[in-house]
């Protein structure tokens, strides 16, 4: 939203400073992204009147002009041919300085003296090209500096208006904010206009879609002569980003920028049957719009129509056939309010956006419909001076009046939300500048919300308004009060816990689309769900695994020089069922390269099957508190000797392994690419008892090594389980640090060497106590797993 400071100034008596306004608006939530300051770039250029235009006596292509400037008549030689006697022109007098360093001097041109220069838009830096000298509209005051007439000393504020603040998409909307922030009264711009030659308005207006057309009002203006709007109006519109057309269209745009209410003008002669209908489009109807494109309409579009045809897309764009043209003499002015959802749907479907749709989509106040129509009429009457205009009364259709909602604002609630005492009464005058009306109650206030503030619906919204005006920086910061109470049992979120754990382990999270190609489906398997209307052939199926997307991410990073990659993604995967597709929440992990950045003195360690197995073990056992086991598996896409299935409570929840050698070349991946996928939906999260804080023991630990000879089929997990079930409270830590196969062990045997830490919280254990506990543990292992000690 571009806000012209000179335009904004019209709402205030006290002068405004661009930088101060920008600072206050930004702190109040309306970020000012840029301040642009304009300057004339010239001096001593005035509005003057051409009295005579004669041929130069010594040059066929030159004219000798007599120009009235203030109380003087000057002779000026001019090479342009687009002017005539009576025109108001831009005159640079002797001593004037123009853009580019040009200085006007008294000169003699082909024997005739010239006491100035008639300027074009290009010479003044107002346009890139020009066909002749600049002709100013007749109402332009003579003798005035052109820089004052065009208001060239200007500051433009570019404000980022958030989608919920449609009320700020106008000069008056921003002025309300400034008035509240500065606590200054807001002046009324414009006023009542006399209705001379008032005529009847026989137009029959009906709203046939009351749920979408909230209000619709019209007015007739007859005997109009289409002309250009005043030059200062054209300048304002251009600086706001709009193109001047004629005084009628410019007036609709001007009021839209000033009051935030879009308007439209129809050529009355194009309306058949004397009737205007706000209705739903019929199937097969179309409209040639003002952008010279024809749009096919559907029964979801709201239109403005007469008895035979569509005249405009409601709230989006008018039709070319009914637009105001050079020969238009009679107008039907429209001011309306439409349901935002209806306008948004049509604009998105047709890919047709306009200044009007931008505002209607964000809510336009239905209670300013007639006010905006009156302001439009006022400006057209002013800018059509000399026309014998006939103006009608307003025809207004408002099926269901929208009243101002009332919301409570409690002092105690304000204090609780902000964490500090804030005197709301102190800010009532400023809040009233925003249009809020207060009535005092025992516990606070009842607030009447103006209908242009659609974003204020709850008490918390009003609290935000209070703190916006007070200044967020005025709310003191306090440390929250924390009580050391026993936490209640809460529902665990396995996706969140897994995400936090993996990021701590150096994994980066990827987010991919949930689609795969037919080729990827064949590679990774599963009963795929084909899309009825895929974006492309590469995304024709819903994914049956998280891994294809992660493999693409890995390949993309490898192609850009990244060698050490650890990625994960959490999302839904899909599978075909008998009637409707099923889905489950899954976690995928991929890794290749080195485990992490090491010190230069350390040799790099490449990721392998056991690295990702350790990550998975920490995730399932320590983080998600699951008793899991791994078993051999036979998955085609994984290495036949380096893969396992993962089970929890006897149910398969996923797999882990190294990518199959046949896929390494096909997918352009490193030889050691490790993959894992588990189904989070299959995991039932639970607490293993109460979480109890335990201080670090001040007493030293005692370590014992345990070297077991076991059958090859006995897994490490089984040894862990036996030691856990021994229920020895002194065992703090178990660590496997060596596996041995070979002589003197027989075939089918292996040796596992463990280090066990013993300790307690209240004393140092004696050797005798540790030896006795260690001996009992060995006996249990010998009985349960038929283990023997390796000597």
CSV table of C-alpha atoms in Angstrom, one decimal, residues 160 233 235 429 532 545 613 616 709:
chain,number,residue,atom,x,y,z
A,160,UNK,CA,3.1,-3.8,4.3
A,233,UNK,CA,-5.4,14.1,-9.3
A,235,UNK,CA,-0.3,12.8,-10.3
A,429,UNK,CA,-9.1,8.5,23.6
A,532,UNK,CA,-6.7,-39.1,-10.9
A,545,UNK,CA,7.7,-45.0,1.3
A,613,UNK,CA,21.6,-49.1,14.0
A,616,UNK,CA,17.8,-46.2,15.7
A,709,UNK,CA,31.7,-67.4,25.2
